[in-house]
mmCIF file of C-alpha atoms in Angstrom:
data_model
loop_
_atom_site.group_PDB
_atom_site.id
_atom_site.type_symbol
_atom_site.label_atom_id
_atom_site.label_comp_id
_atom_site.label_asym_id
_atom_site.label_seq_id
_atom_site.Cartn_x
_atom_site.Cartn_y
_atom_site.Cartn_z
ATOM 1 C CA UNK W 1416 -91.043 -30.901 46.747
ATOM 2 C CA UNK W 1417 -89.114 -33.878 45.832
ATOM 3 C CA UNK W 1418 -90.499 -33.829 42.207
ATOM 4 C CA UNK W 1419 -89.136 -30.160 42.153
ATOM 5 C CA UNK W 1420 -85.771 -31.183 43.353
ATOM 6 C CA UNK W 1421 -85.837 -33.964 40.811
ATOM 7 C CA UNK W 1422 -86.745 -31.806 38.021
ATOM 8 C CA UNK W 1423 -83.710 -29.475 39.219
ATOM 9 C CA UNK W 1424 -81.428 -32.348 39.030
ATOM 10 C CA UNK W 1425 -82.209 -33.458 35.595
ATOM 11 C CA UNK W 1426 -81.852 -29.954 34.535
ATOM 12 C CA UNK W 1427 -78.171 -29.593 35.841
ATOM 13 C CA UNK W 1428 -77.464 -33.455 35.440
ATOM 14 C CA UNK W 1429 -73.662 -33.331 37.046
ATOM 15 C CA UNK W 1430 -73.581 -33.752 40.801
ATOM 16 C CA UNK W 1431 -70.194 -33.492 42.313
ATOM 17 C CA UNK W 1432 -69.492 -35.824 45.219
ATOM 18 C CA UNK W 1433 -66.691 -34.299 47.919
ATOM 19 C CA UNK W 1434 -65.390 -34.549 51.157
ATOM 20 C CA UNK W 1435 -62.422 -32.775 52.874
ATOM 21 C CA UNK W 1436 -61.587 -32.068 56.475
ATOM 22 C CA UNK W 1437 -60.603 -28.551 55.820
ATOM 23 C CA UNK W 1438 -63.569 -26.348 55.593
ATOM 24 C CA UNK W 1439 -61.997 -23.715 53.640
ATOM 25 C CA UNK W 1440 -61.119 -26.021 51.064
ATOM 26 C CA UNK W 1441 -64.818 -27.368 50.826
ATOM 27 C CA UNK W 1442 -66.073 -23.820 50.395
ATOM 28 C CA UNK W 1443 -63.506 -23.113 47.488
ATOM 29 C CA UNK W 1444 -64.342 -26.656 45.729
ATOM 30 C CA UNK W 1445 -67.990 -25.442 46.161
ATOM 31 C CA UNK W 1446 -67.494 -22.167 44.809
ATOM 32 C CA UNK W 1447 -65.674 -23.595 41.631
ATOM 33 C CA UNK W 1448 -67.918 -26.254 40.918
ATOM 34 C CA UNK W 1449 -70.933 -23.528 41.370
ATOM 35 C CA UNK W 1450 -69.014 -21.221 38.919
ATOM 36 C CA UNK W 1451 -68.720 -23.906 36.603
ATOM 37 C CA UNK W 1452 -72.560 -24.213 36.258
ATOM 38 C CA UNK W 1453 -73.064 -27.089 39.027
ATOM 39 C CA UNK W 1454 -76.323 -26.564 40.721
ATOM 40 C CA UNK W 1455 -76.479 -29.800 42.854
ATOM 41 C CA UNK W 1456 -73.893 -30.727 45.357
ATOM 42 C CA UNK W 1457 -73.227 -33.741 47.410
ATOM 43 C CA UNK W 1458 -70.933 -33.612 50.517
ATOM 44 C CA UNK W 1459 -70.210 -36.997 51.771
ATOM 45 C CA UNK W 1460 -70.067 -38.297 55.352
ATOM 46 C CA UNK W 1461 -66.702 -39.830 55.295
ATOM 47 C CA UNK W 1462 -64.541 -37.988 57.930
ATOM 48 C CA UNK W 1463 -64.682 -36.651 61.402
ATOM 49 C CA UNK W 1464 -65.337 -33.082 60.253
ATOM 50 C CA UNK W 1465 -68.476 -34.102 58.162
ATOM 51 C CA UNK W 1466 -71.407 -32.896 60.450
ATOM 52 C CA UNK W 1467 -69.664 -29.617 61.453
ATOM 53 C CA UNK W 1468 -68.299 -28.869 57.979
ATOM 54 C CA UNK W 1469 -71.649 -29.840 56.440
ATOM 55 C CA UNK W 1470 -73.601 -27.256 58.619
ATOM 56 C CA UNK W 1471 -71.081 -24.511 57.759
ATOM 57 C CA UNK W 1472 -71.305 -25.118 53.865
ATOM 58 C CA UNK W 1473 -75.219 -25.112 54.458
ATOM 59 C CA UNK W 1474 -74.546 -21.747 55.930
ATOM 60 C CA UNK W 1475 -72.370 -20.824 53.056
ATOM 61 C CA UNK W 1476 -74.787 -21.828 50.507
ATOM 62 C CA UNK W 1477 -77.550 -20.223 52.005
ATOM 63 C CA UNK W 1478 -75.738 -16.852 51.788
ATOM 64 C CA UNK W 1479 -73.575 -17.431 48.434
ATOM 65 C CA UNK W 1480 -75.485 -19.945 46.286
ATOM 66 C CA UNK W 1481 -79.280 -20.068 47.344
ATOM 67 C CA UNK W 1482 -80.015 -21.714 44.289
ATOM 68 C CA UNK W 1483 -77.568 -24.839 44.912
ATOM 69 C CA UNK W 1484 -79.016 -27.996 46.320
ATOM 70 C CA UNK W 1485 -76.778 -29.279 49.020
ATOM 71 C CA UNK W 1486 -77.123 -32.893 49.989
ATOM 72 C CA UNK W 1487 -75.434 -35.435 52.205
ATOM 73 C CA UNK W 1488 -73.870 -38.826 50.950
ATOM 74 C CA UNK W 1489 -72.674 -41.779 52.369
ATOM 75 C CA UNK W 1490 -75.654 -42.167 54.650
ATOM 76 C CA UNK W 1491 -75.600 -45.907 56.012
ATOM 77 C CA UNK W 1492 -78.347 -45.967 58.877
ATOM 78 C CA UNK W 1493 -81.568 -44.387 59.807
ATOM 79 C CA UNK W 1494 -79.927 -42.542 62.891
ATOM 80 C CA UNK W 1495 -77.315 -40.746 60.832
ATOM 81 C CA UNK W 1496 -80.177 -39.734 58.091
ATOM 82 C CA UNK W 1497 -82.045 -38.161 61.078
ATOM 83 C CA UNK W 1498 -79.077 -36.117 62.249
ATOM 84 C CA UNK W 1499 -78.537 -34.824 58.684
ATOM 85 C CA UNK W 1500 -82.212 -34.152 58.239
ATOM 86 C CA UNK W 1501 -82.161 -31.896 61.330
ATOM 87 C CA UNK W 1502 -79.175 -30.027 60.048
ATOM 88 C CA UNK W 1503 -81.006 -29.190 57.006
ATOM 89 C CA UNK W 1504 -79.965 -31.314 54.323
ATOM 90 C CA UNK W 1505 -81.791 -30.900 50.845
ATOM 91 C CA UNK W 1506 -81.567 -34.883 50.151
ATOM 92 C CA UNK W 1507 -79.941 -37.902 51.128
ATOM 93 C CA UNK W 1508 -77.756 -40.455 49.322
ATOM 94 C CA UNK W 1509 -76.548 -43.840 50.275
ATOM 95 C CA UNK W 1510 -74.091 -46.532 48.642
ATOM 96 C CA UNK W 1511 -76.540 -49.055 49.645
ATOM 97 C CA UNK W 1512 -80.153 -49.798 50.047
ATOM 98 C CA UNK W 1513 -81.594 -49.837 53.620
ATOM 99 C CA UNK W 1514 -85.400 -49.635 54.194
ATOM 100 C CA UNK W 1515 -85.182 -47.836 57.327
ATOM 101 C CA UNK W 1516 -83.521 -44.728 55.589
ATOM 102 C CA UNK W 1517 -86.575 -44.833 53.244
ATOM 103 C CA UNK W 1518 -88.769 -44.638 56.174
ATOM 104 C CA UNK W 1519 -86.829 -41.653 57.657
ATOM 105 C CA UNK W 1520 -86.914 -39.831 54.101
ATOM 106 C CA UNK W 1521 -90.654 -40.655 53.638
ATOM 107 C CA UNK W 1522 -91.465 -39.168 56.812
ATOM 108 C CA UNK W 1523 -89.820 -36.017 56.206
ATOM 109 C CA UNK W 1524 -90.751 -36.146 52.422
ATOM 110 C CA UNK W 1525 -87.185 -35.694 51.551
ATOM 111 C CA UNK W 1526 -85.521 -37.103 48.507
ATOM 112 C CA UNK W 1527 -83.172 -40.291 49.001
ATOM 113 C CA UNK W 1528 -80.911 -41.671 46.335
ATOM 114 C CA UNK W 1529 -80.283 -45.228 47.407
ATOM 115 C CA UNK W 1530 -77.235 -47.368 45.847
ATOM 116 C CA UNK W 1531 -78.134 -50.204 44.174
ATOM 117 C CA UNK W 1532 -76.073 -52.811 42.297
ATOM 118 C CA UNK W 1533 -78.580 -55.548 41.443
ATOM 119 C CA UNK W 1534 -82.225 -55.814 39.896
ATOM 120 C CA UNK W 1535 -83.423 -57.055 43.147
ATOM 121 C CA UNK W 1536 -82.204 -54.242 45.132
ATOM 122 C CA UNK W 1537 -83.477 -51.719 42.476
ATOM 123 C CA UNK W 1538 -86.937 -53.442 42.868
ATOM 124 C CA UNK W 1539 -86.840 -52.979 46.700
ATOM 125 C CA UNK W 1540 -86.065 -49.447 46.426
ATOM 126 C CA UNK W 1541 -89.013 -48.990 44.048
ATOM 127 C CA UNK W 1542 -91.368 -50.717 46.593
ATOM 128 C CA UNK W 1543 -89.852 -48.414 49.326
ATOM 129 C CA UNK W 1544 -90.860 -45.463 47.275
ATOM 130 C CA UNK W 1545 -87.733 -44.463 45.516
ATOM 131 C CA UNK W 1546 -87.886 -43.030 42.034
ATOM 132 C CA UNK W 1547 -84.283 -42.075 41.433
ATOM 133 C CA UNK W 1548 -81.541 -44.721 41.969
ATOM 134 C CA UNK W 1549 -77.987 -44.228 42.282
ATOM 135 C CA UNK W 1550 -76.122 -47.178 40.341
ATOM 136 C CA UNK W 1551 -73.013 -48.009 42.322
ATOM 137 C CA UNK W 1552 -70.296 -48.971 41.830
ATOM 138 C CA UNK W 1553 -70.693 -47.371 38.239
ATOM 139 C CA UNK W 1554 -67.309 -48.584 36.968
ATOM 140 C CA UNK W 1555 -68.241 -52.177 37.655
ATOM 141 C CA UNK W 1556 -71.770 -51.963 36.397
ATOM 142 C CA UNK W 1557 -71.169 -50.019 33.221
ATOM 143 C CA UNK W 1558 -73.648 -48.475 30.574
ATOM 144 C CA UNK W 1559 -74.480 -52.013 29.206
ATOM 145 C CA UNK W 1560 -75.892 -52.935 32.628
ATOM 146 C CA UNK W 1561 -78.464 -49.949 32.681
ATOM 147 C CA UNK W 1562 -79.426 -50.657 29.058
ATOM 148 C CA UNK W 1563 -80.268 -54.387 30.274
ATOM 149 C CA UNK W 1564 -82.313 -53.400 33.230
ATOM 150 C CA UNK W 1565 -83.894 -50.188 32.247
ATOM 151 C CA UNK W 1566 -87.012 -51.870 30.411
ATOM 152 C CA UNK W 1567 -87.612 -53.597 33.861
ATOM 153 C CA UNK W 1568 -88.206 -50.222 35.736
ATOM 154 C CA UNK W 1569 -89.713 -47.937 33.017
ATOM 155 C CA UNK W 1570 -90.953 -45.399 35.886
ATOM 156 C CA UNK W 1571 -87.113 -45.057 37.785
ATOM 157 C CA UNK W 1572 -84.545 -42.789 37.163
ATOM 158 C CA UNK W 1573 -80.856 -43.648 37.342
ATOM 159 C CA UNK W 1574 -77.500 -41.974 38.047
ATOM 160 C CA UNK W 1575 -74.118 -43.962 38.212
ATOM 161 C CA UNK W 1576 -71.556 -42.719 40.672
ATOM 162 C CA UNK W 1577 -67.834 -44.265 41.138
ATOM 163 C CA UNK W 1578 -65.633 -44.745 38.235
ATOM 164 C CA UNK W 1579 -67.713 -42.262 36.070
ATOM 165 C CA UNK W 1580 -64.972 -40.381 33.697
ATOM 166 C CA UNK W 1581 -64.418 -36.808 32.923
ATOM 167 C CA UNK W 1582 -64.374 -37.314 29.419
ATOM 168 C CA UNK W 1583 -66.626 -36.527 26.351
ATOM 169 C CA UNK W 1584 -66.934 -40.156 25.243
ATOM 170 C CA UNK W 1585 -67.743 -41.491 28.578
ATOM 171 C CA UNK W 1586 -70.239 -38.816 29.634
ATOM 172 C CA UNK W 1587 -72.258 -39.305 26.439
ATOM 173 C CA UNK W 1588 -72.221 -43.243 26.643
ATOM 174 C CA UNK W 1589 -73.822 -43.173 29.700
ATOM 175 C CA UNK W 1590 -76.505 -40.603 28.539
ATOM 176 C CA UNK W 1591 -77.162 -42.526 25.629
ATOM 177 C CA UNK W 1592 -77.657 -45.494 27.665
ATOM 178 C CA UNK W 1593 -80.259 -43.697 29.603
ATOM 179 C CA UNK W 1594 -79.070 -41.964 32.638
ATOM 180 C CA UNK W 1595 -80.946 -38.726 34.053
ATOM 181 C CA UNK W 1596 -77.624 -37.646 35.756
ATOM 182 C CA UNK W 1597 -74.137 -38.833 36.764
ATOM 183 C CA UNK W 1598 -71.986 -38.596 39.974
ATOM 184 C CA UNK W 1599 -68.280 -37.764 40.019
ATOM 185 C CA UNK W 1600 -65.689 -37.746 42.747
ATOM 186 C CA UNK W 1601 -61.951 -37.529 42.688
ATOM 187 C CA UNK W 1602 -61.602 -37.467 38.874
ATOM 188 C CA UNK W 1603 -63.442 -34.222 38.746
ATOM 189 C CA UNK W 1604 -61.459 -32.227 41.403
ATOM 190 C CA UNK W 1605 -58.216 -31.686 39.445
ATOM 191 C CA UNK W 1606 -54.931 -31.086 41.412
ATOM 192 C CA UNK W 1607 -51.439 -29.760 41.102
ATOM 193 C CA UNK W 1608 -48.553 -29.597 43.152
ATOM 194 C CA UNK W 1609 -49.976 -26.531 44.940
ATOM 195 C CA UNK W 1610 -53.131 -28.423 45.620
ATOM 196 C CA UNK W 1611 -56.700 -28.146 44.303
ATOM 197 C CA UNK W 1612 -56.753 -26.569 40.635
ATOM 198 C CA UNK W 1613 -59.908 -24.467 41.105
ATOM 199 C CA UNK W 1614 -59.874 -23.034 37.725
ATOM 200 C CA UNK W 1615 -59.405 -26.445 36.180
ATOM 201 C CA UNK W 1616 -62.415 -27.803 38.457
ATOM 202 C CA UNK W 1617 -64.324 -25.033 37.042
ATOM 203 C CA UNK W 1618 -63.595 -25.873 33.669
ATOM 204 C CA UNK W 1619 -64.174 -29.461 34.122
ATOM 205 C CA UNK W 1620 -67.878 -28.832 35.469
ATOM 206 C CA UNK W 1621 -68.455 -26.623 32.286
ATOM 207 C CA UNK W 1622 -67.371 -29.066 29.997
ATOM 208 C CA UNK W 1623 -69.047 -32.042 31.765
ATOM 209 C CA UNK W 1624 -72.600 -30.150 31.803
ATOM 210 C CA UNK W 1625 -72.257 -29.189 27.925
ATOM 211 C CA UNK W 1626 -71.847 -33.092 27.206
ATOM 212 C CA UNK W 1627 -75.036 -33.961 28.991
ATOM 213 C CA UNK W 1628 -77.052 -31.873 26.476
#
């Protein structure tokens, strides 16, 4: 199951990272991304409505976009991981490495993408059974960091999140450095005076995916 999910992610290697208290906005964002070609979406546990909105988004996904993989991010401890596993998340993402989350993921045979910033953290994640690592914050580490450490971990795949830009040069530079996917937050979600620009978000996703090829 984990390997199938990884294959899916690497086929559609742009992952939007989003949270909003307003459920309808969350649904519209998810639809705009899906219409733009996105097939993996990370909702983040960063607000009071995270659990209720995530549960509703899972239902919405099951009805409207059954081929979309929907995971939960900003998981910091095992208890929170268990709570979202019980809701039905497809995968877990963290900004940190925490061995207790690895235990939860392994118990449920679920993909966990831990956030790592140093070779030591990456080595710990690998030892815990992780095969896909989030480089965080990506803006601080940069593509040159990945080039330096990738030969040390030939069996691992990497994804930068935090500071990844929506420009062709930035995306192509990351993939040339050896990433297998990218996670994008606020820079992906264009806004106008009226609020989120869903047509532009759709277009952003389409362009980003084309630049990963």
